Structure formats: C-alpha cells, structure tokens
Amino acid sequence: AQTVTQSQPEMSVQEAETVTLSCTYDTSESDYYLFWYKQPPSRQMILVIRQEAYKQQNATENRFSVNFQKAAKSFSLKISDSQLGDAAMYFCAYRRSGATNKLIFGTGTLLAVQP
Amino acid sequence: DARVTQTPRHKVTEMGQEVTMRCQPILGHNTVFWYRQTMMQGLELLAYFRNRAPLDDSGMPKDRFSAEMPDATLATLKIQPSEPRDSAVYFCASASYGPQHFGDGTRLSIL
C-alpha cells in the first residue's frame, strides 16, 4: 500500500524568507503523480503544484518549486519570498497514474509566516 | 471558473438524526470522490465514483454511511443514524483528465 509521510507537523518562516516543507512517500509503482495542496483557515483545498513521476525536471509555479528525488522517494516543497498569505496547512499527496485514481494524503504541515 | 459545489457548508444536528450532504461536480468531470478530514485521522477517502458507478467504498462504514450518484450532476453522502464520532469536515472532489478539484467542504457537528 502506498503511504505519504510529512515529518514536520509545524514550520515557521519570516516574511520574505524561504522555507522548505518535507514529504516522503512509499510506493512500488513507477508511474504516479505527486501534489502539494494548501489549506488556509477557510478550509479550501487549493492545488499548489504537481509533479509527474516520469519527468525528471522539477516543477515550478511562481514562488513555489519542488525538489523531486524519485530514487529517494522524496518530494519537498520550497516556498520563496514567503508572504503572509502563505500561512496555511500544506498537504503532500500521492496518486497512481490515471486522473481518476484516489489521492493519498500526508498528515500535513502547518506553516506560520512571521511578519 | 468552474467549481465543485457542496451543500450545506455547515451542519449541526443531534445524534441519531439522518444527515445528507450534497455535491455538484464540475461539469464534464467523470469521477467524484468523498473525503473526510478529522484531527485524528487526517484526510481519508470514503468512497468514489467513476461515470456514476461506485468504484471503491472501502473507507466508508457500511452500516451507517451510503453514497450515491443519482445523476451526473449530483453526488450524495448520507449518514443514518449519525453519531458524535462522525463530526468532521467532508470534502467532495471531482476530476477528469487533470488534478482533483475540491469543494469547500461540509463541516458536520453531531451533538
């Protein structure tokens, strides 16, 4: 069975600084997708970034980028130039290949941004 | 922007009552998921449908929970009878060829 582990329950970063959230996963599949979702206090689940396992290039979306290490089964999220609006719970998620497969979530990392 | 719509946004009811949560997936999405979020268990899949057919409901307590898709624009999750341990946020998500899009969730409180 696939599992996703986020070992940092809470993180804190100063505004304008960079922070990295960790995620590891376990799977025997070779083709899969990884995601980072953001959940602010409004409880919406917002897709931040996604990575296809077959792509070696790390995904980037503006201030958000990932470090995908397939052999190590590691998928960390880097937030650059942190903003107050980045404060939220961040979930790492895994999905087998195929858009209509279920997501398996980690336990989340609560990110605080200090002004 | 197309959105997944969930109703109600909040529900407070007494133990033993029937609860029905509704979800309108994004038009054209053929797969609908129900997730539950609690402090203790985090986010976990309850059930999901593809082309309105149930594919996996192994995460759902069968004795009290039921999920249906009467048509392509409506998915329902029912709890009968409800119990305090069912208190949680219930999310619906839909997908087609891309990532899953989530609704805003129903916060359920069972007294």
Coordinates of C-alpha atoms in Angstrom, one line a residue:
Chain A
A1 CA 0.0 0.0 0.0
Q2 CA 1.1 3.5 -0.7
T3 CA 1.9 5.9 2.1
V4 CA 2.8 9.5 2.4
T5 CA 4.8 10.9 5.4
Q6 CA 5.2 14.5 6.4
S7 CA 7.5 14.6 9.4
Q8 CA 7.2 18.3 10.2
P9 CA 3.9 19.0 12.0
E10 CA 4.7 22.7 12.2
M11 CA 7.1 25.1 10.5
S12 CA 7.6 28.9 10.8
V13 CA 9.2 31.3 8.4
Q14 CA 9.9 35.0 8.3
E15 CA 8.1 37.1 5.7
A16 CA 10.3 37.3 2.5
E17 CA 12.4 34.3 3.5
T18 CA 12.5 30.8 2.0
V19 CA 11.1 27.7 3.6
T20 CA 11.2 24.0 2.6
L21 CA 8.5 21.5 3.6
S22 CA 9.4 17.8 3.5
C23 CA 7.5 14.9 2.2
T24 CA 8.4 11.3 1.7
Y25 CA 6.3 8.5 0.2
D26 CA 6.4 4.8 -0.4
T27 CA 5.2 3.0 -3.5
S28 CA 6.1 0.1 -5.7
E29 CA 4.6 1.9 -8.8
S30 CA 6.8 3.5 -11.3
D31 CA 4.2 5.9 -12.8
Y32 CA 2.4 8.2 -10.5
Y33 CA 1.8 11.9 -9.6
L34 CA 2.7 13.9 -6.5
F35 CA 0.9 17.0 -5.4
W36 CA 1.1 19.8 -2.8
Y37 CA -2.2 21.2 -1.6
K38 CA -2.7 24.3 0.6
Q39 CA -5.5 24.5 3.1
P40 CA -5.9 28.0 4.6
P41 CA -8.2 28.7 7.6
S42 CA -11.1 29.0 5.1
R43 CA -10.6 25.2 4.7
Q44 CA -10.5 25.3 0.9
M45 CA -8.2 22.7 -0.6
I46 CA -6.1 24.6 -3.2
L47 CA -3.7 22.8 -5.5
V48 CA -0.3 24.5 -5.3
I49 CA 1.9 22.3 -7.6
R50 CA 2.1 18.9 -9.1
Q51 CA 4.8 16.6 -10.4
E52 CA 4.7 13.7 -12.8
A53 CA 7.0 10.9 -11.7
Y54 CA 8.2 10.3 -15.3
K55 CA 9.5 13.9 -15.5
Q56 CA 13.0 14.5 -14.2
Q57 CA 12.6 18.2 -14.2
N58 CA 11.3 19.7 -11.0
A59 CA 8.0 21.5 -11.3
T60 CA 7.8 25.3 -10.5
E61 CA 4.8 27.6 -10.1
N62 CA 5.9 31.2 -9.5
R63 CA 7.3 31.3 -5.9
F64 CA 6.7 27.5 -5.4
S65 CA 9.0 24.8 -6.5
V66 CA 9.6 21.2 -5.7
N67 CA 12.7 19.0 -5.2
F68 CA 11.7 15.6 -6.5
Q69 CA 14.1 12.8 -5.8
K70 CA 12.5 9.7 -7.3
A71 CA 15.0 7.2 -6.1
A72 CA 14.9 8.5 -2.5
K73 CA 11.1 8.8 -2.8
S74 CA 11.2 12.4 -1.6
F75 CA 9.1 15.4 -2.7
S76 CA 9.8 18.6 -0.8
L77 CA 8.1 22.0 -1.4
K78 CA 10.1 25.2 -1.4
I79 CA 8.4 28.5 -0.9
S80 CA 10.5 31.5 -1.8
D81 CA 9.8 35.1 -0.8
S82 CA 7.2 33.9 1.8
Q83 CA 4.1 36.0 2.1
L84 CA 1.6 36.3 5.0
G85 CA -1.0 34.7 2.7
D86 CA 1.2 31.6 2.5
A87 CA 0.2 30.8 6.1
A88 CA -1.8 27.6 5.9
M89 CA -1.7 23.8 6.3
Y90 CA 0.1 22.1 3.5
F91 CA -0.6 18.6 2.4
C92 CA 1.5 16.4 0.3
A93 CA -0.4 13.8 -1.7
Y94 CA 0.2 10.8 -4.0
R95 CA -1.9 9.4 -6.8
R96 CA -1.3 6.5 -9.0
S97 CA -1.2 7.2 -12.7
G98 CA -4.7 8.0 -14.0
A99 CA -6.5 11.1 -13.2
T100 CA -9.4 9.2 -11.7
N101 CA -7.5 7.4 -9.0
K102 CA -7.7 8.5 -5.4
L103 CA -5.3 10.8 -3.6
I104 CA -3.4 9.5 -0.6
F105 CA -2.5 12.4 1.8
G106 CA 0.2 13.0 4.3
T107 CA -0.7 14.4 7.7
G108 CA 0.1 18.0 6.8
T109 CA 2.5 20.7 7.9
L110 CA 1.1 23.9 9.5
L111 CA 3.1 26.8 8.2
A112 CA 3.2 30.1 10.1
V113 CA 4.6 33.2 8.4
Q114 CA 6.0 35.8 10.8
P115 CA 5.8 39.5 9.8
Chain B
D1 CA -14.0 29.4 -13.1
A2 CA -15.8 26.0 -12.7
R3 CA -16.1 24.9 -9.2
V4 CA -17.3 21.9 -7.1
T5 CA -20.3 23.0 -5.1
Q6 CA -21.1 21.4 -1.7
T7 CA -24.1 21.9 0.4
P8 CA -24.6 22.6 3.3
R9 CA -21.4 24.4 4.3
H10 CA -22.2 23.7 8.0
K11 CA -24.5 21.2 9.6
V12 CA -25.2 20.8 13.3
T13 CA -27.5 18.1 14.4
E14 CA -28.2 15.7 17.2
M15 CA -27.0 12.1 17.5
G16 CA -29.3 9.7 15.7
Q17 CA -30.5 12.1 13.1
E18 CA -30.1 11.5 9.3
V19 CA -27.6 13.7 7.6
T20 CA -27.4 14.3 3.8
M21 CA -24.5 16.1 2.2
R22 CA -24.7 17.1 -1.5
C23 CA -22.1 17.7 -4.1
Q24 CA -22.3 19.1 -7.6
P25 CA -19.1 18.1 -9.5
I26 CA -17.6 20.3 -12.2
L27 CA -19.5 19.8 -15.5
G28 CA -17.7 17.1 -17.6
H29 CA -15.8 15.5 -14.7
N30 CA -16.5 11.8 -14.7
T31 CA -15.1 10.9 -11.3
V32 CA -16.3 12.1 -7.9
F33 CA -14.6 11.5 -4.6
W34 CA -15.7 11.8 -1.0
Y35 CA -13.0 12.5 1.6
R36 CA -13.3 13.0 5.3
Q37 CA -11.0 15.2 7.4
T38 CA -10.5 14.8 11.1
M39 CA -7.8 15.9 13.5
M40 CA -7.1 12.3 14.4
Q41 CA -7.2 10.6 11.0
G42 CA -6.4 13.5 8.7
L43 CA -7.7 13.3 5.2
E44 CA -9.1 9.9 4.2
L45 CA -11.0 8.6 1.2
L46 CA -14.5 7.4 2.0
A47 CA -15.8 6.5 -1.5
Y48 CA -15.5 7.4 -5.1
F49 CA -17.5 7.0 -8.3
R50 CA -16.5 6.9 -11.9
N51 CA -19.1 7.5 -14.6
R52 CA -21.6 7.3 -11.7
A53 CA -20.7 3.8 -10.8
P54 CA -19.2 3.2 -7.3
L55 CA -15.6 2.1 -7.6
D56 CA -14.3 2.0 -4.0
D57 CA -16.2 2.5 -0.8
S58 CA -13.9 0.5 1.5
G59 CA -13.2 3.6 3.6
M60 CA -16.8 4.0 4.5
P61 CA -18.6 2.5 7.5
K62 CA -21.3 0.5 5.6
D63 CA -23.7 0.2 8.4
R64 CA -24.5 3.9 8.6
F65 CA -23.0 5.6 5.6
S66 CA -24.2 5.5 2.0
A67 CA -23.0 7.3 -1.1
E68 CA -24.9 7.6 -4.4
M69 CA -24.8 9.4 -7.7
P70 CA -28.4 9.7 -8.9
D71 CA -27.2 11.6 -11.9
A72 CA -24.0 13.1 -13.4
T73 CA -24.6 16.5 -11.7
L74 CA -25.3 15.3 -8.1
A75 CA -23.5 13.1 -5.6
T76 CA -24.8 12.5 -2.1
L77 CA -23.4 11.2 1.1
K78 CA -25.8 10.1 3.8
I79 CA -25.3 9.1 7.4
Q80 CA -28.1 7.4 9.2
P81 CA -28.0 7.3 12.2
S82 CA -25.4 9.9 12.9
E83 CA -23.0 9.6 15.8
P84 CA -20.7 12.1 17.6
R85 CA -17.7 10.4 16.1
D86 CA -18.9 11.4 12.6
S87 CA -18.1 15.0 13.4
A88 CA -15.7 16.1 10.7
V89 CA -15.3 18.1 7.5
Y90 CA -16.5 16.2 4.5
F91 CA -15.0 17.1 1.1
C92 CA -16.2 16.3 -2.3
A93 CA -13.7 16.4 -5.2
S94 CA -14.1 15.8 -8.9
A95 CA -11.7 15.0 -11.7
S96 CA -11.5 14.1 -15.3
Y97 CA -8.1 14.2 -17.0
G98 CA -6.4 16.5 -14.6
P99 CA -5.9 17.0 -10.9
Q100 CA -8.8 16.7 -8.5
H101 CA -10.8 19.9 -7.7
F102 CA -12.2 20.2 -4.2
G103 CA -15.3 21.7 -2.9
D104 CA -15.3 23.9 0.2
G105 CA -16.4 21.1 2.4
T106 CA -19.3 20.5 4.8
R107 CA -18.4 20.9 8.4
L108 CA -20.6 18.4 10.3
S109 CA -21.1 18.5 14.1
I110 CA -23.0 15.8 15.7
L111 CA -24.1 16.6 19.3

